[in-house]
Coordinates of C-alpha atoms and ligand atoms in Angstrom, one line a residue:
M1 CA 0.0 0.0 0.0
T2 CA 1.3 3.5 -0.9
I3 CA 0.8 6.0 1.9
P4 CA 0.2 9.6 1.2
T5 CA 2.7 12.1 2.6
L6 CA 2.9 15.5 4.2
T7 CA 5.6 18.0 3.6
A8 CA 7.2 19.6 6.6
Q9 CA 8.4 23.3 6.6
D10 CA 12.0 22.2 5.8
G11 CA 10.8 20.1 2.9
T12 CA 11.0 16.7 4.7
T13 CA 8.4 14.2 3.4
I14 CA 6.5 12.5 6.3
P15 CA 4.1 9.6 5.8
A16 CA 0.5 10.5 6.7
I17 CA 0.5 7.6 9.2
G18 CA 3.3 5.9 11.2
F19 CA 3.8 2.8 13.4
G20 CA 4.0 3.0 17.2
T21 CA 6.4 0.6 19.0
Y22 CA 5.9 1.1 22.7
R23 CA 6.3 -2.4 24.4
L24 CA 7.6 -4.1 21.3
R25 CA 11.1 -5.3 22.3
G26 CA 13.5 -8.1 21.6
E27 CA 13.2 -10.6 18.7
E28 CA 9.5 -10.7 18.9
G29 CA 9.4 -6.9 18.7
A30 CA 11.8 -6.9 15.8
D31 CA 9.5 -9.4 14.0
T32 CA 6.4 -7.3 14.7
V33 CA 8.1 -4.1 13.4
A34 CA 9.4 -6.1 10.4
R35 CA 5.8 -7.1 9.6
A36 CA 4.7 -3.5 9.9
I37 CA 7.3 -2.5 7.4
D38 CA 6.2 -5.3 5.1
A39 CA 2.6 -4.1 5.5
G40 CA 3.7 -0.7 4.2
Y41 CA 4.5 1.5 7.2
R42 CA 7.4 3.9 6.4
L43 CA 7.5 6.0 9.6
I44 CA 8.5 4.0 12.7
D45 CA 8.3 5.6 16.1
S46 CA 10.7 4.5 18.9
A47 CA 12.4 6.0 22.0
S48 CA 15.5 5.5 24.0
S49 CA 13.2 4.8 27.0
Y50 CA 11.3 2.1 25.2
E51 CA 14.5 0.1 25.1
N52 CA 13.7 -1.1 21.7
E53 CA 15.9 0.8 19.3
G54 CA 17.8 -2.5 18.7
A55 CA 14.6 -4.3 17.6
V56 CA 13.5 -1.3 15.4
G57 CA 17.0 -1.1 13.8
A58 CA 17.1 -4.8 13.2
A59 CA 13.6 -4.7 11.5
V60 CA 14.7 -1.9 9.2
R61 CA 18.0 -3.6 8.4
R62 CA 16.3 -7.0 7.7
S63 CA 13.5 -5.4 5.6
G64 CA 13.9 -5.3 1.8
V65 CA 13.0 -1.7 1.9
A66 CA 15.6 0.9 0.9
R67 CA 17.0 2.7 4.0
E68 CA 16.1 6.1 2.6
D69 CA 12.5 5.1 2.2
V70 CA 11.9 4.5 6.0
L71 CA 11.9 7.2 8.6
V72 CA 13.2 6.0 11.9
T73 CA 12.4 8.1 15.0
S74 CA 13.8 8.0 18.5
K75 CA 13.5 10.3 21.5
L76 CA 15.8 11.7 24.2
P77 CA 14.7 10.8 27.8
G78 CA 14.4 13.5 30.5
R79 CA 17.3 12.2 32.5
H80 CA 19.7 13.0 29.6
H81 CA 18.9 16.6 28.9
A82 CA 22.3 17.9 29.9
H83 CA 24.3 18.7 26.8
D84 CA 27.1 16.1 26.8
D85 CA 24.7 13.5 28.1
A86 CA 22.2 14.2 25.3
V87 CA 24.9 13.8 22.7
R88 CA 26.1 10.5 24.1
T89 CA 22.5 9.3 24.3
V90 CA 21.9 10.0 20.6
E91 CA 25.2 8.3 19.8
E92 CA 24.0 5.3 21.8
S93 CA 20.7 5.3 19.9
V94 CA 22.4 5.2 16.6
L95 CA 24.7 2.4 17.7
R96 CA 21.9 0.4 19.1
T97 CA 19.9 0.6 15.8
G98 CA 22.9 -0.6 13.8
L99 CA 22.0 2.1 11.3
D100 CA 24.3 4.9 10.3
H101 CA 21.8 7.6 11.2
L102 CA 18.3 8.1 12.6
D103 CA 15.8 10.2 10.7
L104 CA 14.0 12.0 13.4
Y105 CA 15.2 12.6 17.0
L106 CA 12.8 14.2 19.4
V107 CA 13.1 15.7 22.9
H108 CA 10.6 13.2 24.6
W109 CA 9.2 15.5 27.3
P110 CA 10.0 19.1 28.1
N111 CA 10.1 18.4 31.9
P112 CA 9.7 22.2 32.5
R113 CA 10.5 21.9 36.2
V114 CA 13.9 20.6 35.4
G115 CA 14.2 23.4 32.9
R116 CA 16.9 22.0 30.6
F117 CA 14.9 21.2 27.4
V118 CA 16.4 24.0 25.5
E119 CA 19.9 22.7 26.2
A120 CA 18.7 19.2 25.2
Y121 CA 17.3 20.6 21.9
E122 CA 20.5 22.5 21.2
A123 CA 22.4 19.2 21.6
L124 CA 20.1 17.5 19.1
V125 CA 20.7 20.3 16.6
E126 CA 24.4 19.7 17.0
C127 CA 23.8 15.9 16.4
R128 CA 21.9 16.8 13.3
D129 CA 24.8 19.0 12.0
R130 CA 27.1 16.0 12.6
G131 CA 24.9 13.8 10.5
L132 CA 23.8 11.5 13.3
V133 CA 20.2 12.4 12.8
R134 CA 18.6 14.0 9.8
H135 CA 15.9 16.1 11.5
V136 CA 15.1 17.2 15.0
G137 CA 11.8 17.5 16.6
V138 CA 10.0 17.5 20.0
S139 CA 7.3 15.7 21.8
N140 CA 4.8 16.9 24.4
F141 CA 5.9 20.5 23.9
L142 CA 3.4 23.3 24.8
P143 CA 3.5 26.4 22.6
E144 CA 5.9 28.2 25.0
H145 CA 8.3 25.3 24.9
L146 CA 8.2 25.5 21.1
D147 CA 8.9 29.2 21.2
A148 CA 11.9 28.7 23.6
V149 CA 13.7 26.2 21.4
I150 CA 13.0 28.1 18.2
A151 CA 14.3 31.3 19.7
A152 CA 17.4 29.6 21.1
T153 CA 18.4 27.8 17.9
G154 CA 16.5 29.3 14.9
V155 CA 15.6 25.6 14.1
T156 CA 11.9 24.8 14.0
P157 CA 11.1 21.3 15.1
V158 CA 10.0 19.2 12.2
V159 CA 7.3 17.5 14.4
N160 CA 5.7 17.8 17.8
Q161 CA 4.4 14.4 18.9
V162 CA 1.5 14.8 21.4
E163 CA -1.4 12.8 22.8
L164 CA -4.3 13.3 20.4
H165 CA -7.5 11.3 19.9
P166 CA -11.2 12.2 19.8
Y167 CA -11.4 12.3 23.6
F168 CA -8.4 14.7 23.6
P169 CA -8.4 16.4 20.2
Q170 CA -6.1 19.3 21.2
P171 CA -7.4 22.1 18.9
L172 CA -5.2 24.8 20.5
Q173 CA -2.0 22.7 20.4
R174 CA -2.7 21.8 16.7
A175 CA -3.2 25.4 15.8
A176 CA 0.0 26.4 17.7
D177 CA 2.0 23.7 15.9
A178 CA 0.6 24.8 12.5
E179 CA 1.3 28.5 13.1
R180 CA 4.9 27.6 13.7
G181 CA 5.1 25.2 10.7
V182 CA 5.4 22.1 13.0
V183 CA 3.8 18.9 11.9
T184 CA 1.7 17.4 14.7
E185 CA 2.0 13.6 15.3
A186 CA -0.5 11.8 17.5
W187 CA 0.5 9.4 20.2
S188 CA -2.0 6.9 21.6
P189 CA -4.2 7.9 18.6
I190 CA -6.8 5.2 19.4
G191 CA -6.7 6.0 23.1
R192 CA -4.7 2.7 23.9
A193 CA -7.8 0.8 22.8
N194 CA -9.9 2.2 25.7
D195 CA -13.6 3.1 25.8
L196 CA -13.1 5.3 22.8
L197 CA -13.3 2.2 20.5
R198 CA -16.8 1.4 22.0
D199 CA -18.1 5.0 21.8
P200 CA -21.5 5.1 20.0
V201 CA -20.6 8.2 18.0
V202 CA -17.4 6.4 16.7
A203 CA -19.5 3.3 16.0
Q204 CA -22.0 5.3 14.0
V205 CA -19.3 7.1 11.9
A206 CA -17.6 3.7 11.3
A207 CA -20.8 2.0 10.2
A208 CA -21.6 4.8 7.7
H209 CA -18.4 3.9 5.9
D210 CA -18.4 0.2 6.6
V211 CA -15.1 0.5 8.4
S212 CA -14.0 -0.4 11.9
P213 CA -14.0 2.1 14.8
V214 CA -10.2 2.2 14.7
Q215 CA -10.2 3.1 11.0
A216 CA -12.8 5.9 11.5
I217 CA -10.6 7.4 14.3
L218 CA -7.4 7.1 12.2
R219 CA -9.1 8.6 9.2
W220 CA -10.2 11.6 11.5
H221 CA -6.5 12.2 12.3
V222 CA -5.5 12.0 8.6
Q223 CA -8.2 14.6 7.7
L224 CA -7.1 16.9 10.5
G225 CA -3.6 16.8 9.0
V226 CA -2.2 15.0 12.0
V227 CA 0.1 12.0 11.7
P228 CA -1.3 9.1 13.9
L229 CA 1.2 6.5 15.2
P230 CA -1.0 3.5 16.1
K231 CA 0.7 0.5 17.6
A232 CA -0.6 -3.0 16.7
S233 CA 0.8 -6.4 17.1
S234 CA -0.9 -8.6 14.6
P235 CA -0.5 -8.2 10.8
E236 CA -4.3 -8.1 10.5
R237 CA -4.5 -5.0 12.7
Q238 CA -1.4 -3.4 11.2
R239 CA -3.0 -3.7 7.8
E240 CA -6.5 -2.6 9.0
N241 CA -4.9 0.5 10.6
L242 CA -3.2 1.5 7.3
D243 CA -6.3 1.1 5.3
V244 CA -7.7 4.5 5.9
F245 CA -7.1 6.2 2.5
S246 CA -10.1 4.9 0.5
F247 CA -12.9 6.7 2.3
E248 CA -13.6 10.2 3.5
L249 CA -15.4 11.5 6.5
T250 CA -17.9 14.3 6.0
T251 CA -17.5 17.7 7.8
H252 CA -20.4 16.6 10.1
E253 CA -18.6 13.3 11.0
M254 CA -15.3 15.1 11.6
N255 CA -17.1 17.6 13.9
A256 CA -18.9 14.8 15.7
L257 CA -15.6 13.0 16.5
T258 CA -13.9 16.2 17.6
G259 CA -17.0 16.9 19.7
L260 CA -16.2 13.8 21.8
A261 CA -13.6 16.0 23.6
R262 CA -13.5 15.5 27.4
A263 CA -11.9 17.9 29.9
D264 CA -10.2 14.9 31.4
G265 CA -9.7 13.1 28.1
R266 CA -6.0 12.2 28.5
T267 CA -5.5 8.5 28.8
N268 CA -3.0 8.8 31.6
D269 CA -3.3 12.3 33.0
Q270 CA 0.1 13.3 31.6
D271 CA 0.0 17.1 31.4
P272 CA 3.3 18.3 29.9
A273 CA 3.1 21.5 32.0
V274 CA 3.7 19.5 35.1
Y275 CA 4.4 15.8 34.1
E276 CA 8.0 14.7 34.5
E277 CA 9.4 11.7 32.7
L278 CA 13.0 11.0 33.4
Ligands
LIG1 N1 5.8 10.7 22.8 C1 5.2 10.1 23.9 O1 5.3 10.6 25.0 C2 4.4 8.9 23.7 C3 3.6 8.4 24.7 C4 2.8 7.2 24.4 C5 3.0 6.6 23.2 N2 3.8 7.1 22.2 C6 4.0 6.4 20.9 O2 2.7 6.3 20.3 C7 2.5 4.9 19.9 C8 1.0 4.6 20.0 O3 0.4 4.8 21.3 P1 0.0 3.6 22.2 O4 0.8 2.4 21.9 O5 0.1 4.2 23.6 O6 -1.5 3.4 22.0 P2 -2.5 3.2 20.7 O7 -1.7 3.1 19.4 O8 -3.5 4.3 20.8 O9 -3.2 1.8 21.1 C9 -2.5 0.6 21.0 C10 -3.4 -0.5 21.5 O10 -4.5 -0.6 20.5 C11 -4.6 -1.9 20.1 N3 -5.0 -2.0 18.7 C12 -4.2 -1.6 17.7 N4 -4.9 -1.7 16.5 C13 -6.2 -2.2 16.8 C14 -7.3 -2.5 16.1 N5 -7.3 -2.3 14.7 N6 -8.4 -2.9 16.7 C15 -8.4 -3.1 18.1 N7 -7.3 -2.8 18.9 C16 -6.2 -2.3 18.2 C17 -3.2 -2.5 20.4 O11 -3.3 -3.9 20.6 P3 -2.2 -5.0 20.0 O12 -0.9 -4.4 20.2 O13 -2.5 -6.2 20.9 O14 -2.6 -5.2 18.6 C18 -2.8 -1.8 21.6 O15 -3.4 -2.4 22.8 C19 3.3 4.2 21.0 O16 3.4 2.8 20.6 C20 4.5 5.0 21.0 O17 5.3 4.7 19.8 C21 4.5 8.2 22.5

């Protein structure tokens, strides 16, 4: 399956949907990621803290797909925000994957109380200039965090990866990203398969197009211009989740899904303004 792409402000081409890998580790993880690449995914999410950069790298290396056709992402954990530590962490990530570079490297969380995310981002920009990573980005950054890193470096993050699904649709964050030319990626796009998949509104939209609730939700992301990163273990689910480009939701259906927003819609109460992940 050929996946449509988005073009970031620096000209980077980003697939309209990617593959999440949280909890996929070891040989079984590598096999699962390899199947996802076989199914057609060309944007693979990972993180130093998932302890699976080895599995992701192995899957990419074993796949028959040309290296330049797959975007491999990793992320810098909060405990390594200090400059030299950040650089060593990126070097370790690249070594673990067994690839000669990573494509996207993100500051995983701003950890604003620690207050070193600008230093961390500066280190990633240096790693980019050394060729260790092709593009730098961020994750869980609020608008003020975006402004701080852009002001310090003049380098706009290619992506901001945030929690985003119909129970937490983030209109203000999406607008803030767009104003700055940052592509929004969605983590936990199907709410970690929670109640959202059984929501009657989702069921109704899905039934109208003869697709599954998960497909209706992922199509909603695509039409918002957000890149969802669903994680799925079986080849059937991996293919199902990719198959969202042959139908279109109406404006009414889009609004109905966005209208499911809940004040406490986060899956795990992780507010980047106060949440700390080290
Ligand atoms: N930047 C961050 O701070 C951050 C935070 C969280 C996650 N992430 C990234 O975002 C990715 C996705 O988020 P997530 O893994 O938390 O949640 P998710 O993708 O919203 O949901 C994953 C769950 O949905 C199930 N599932 C997948 N496809 C399905 C289908 N078609 N029908 C029914 N169930 C289905 C999966 O089950 P099976 O696996 O059993 O198929 C798994 O239990 C992560 O893997 C990670 O790469 C980033």
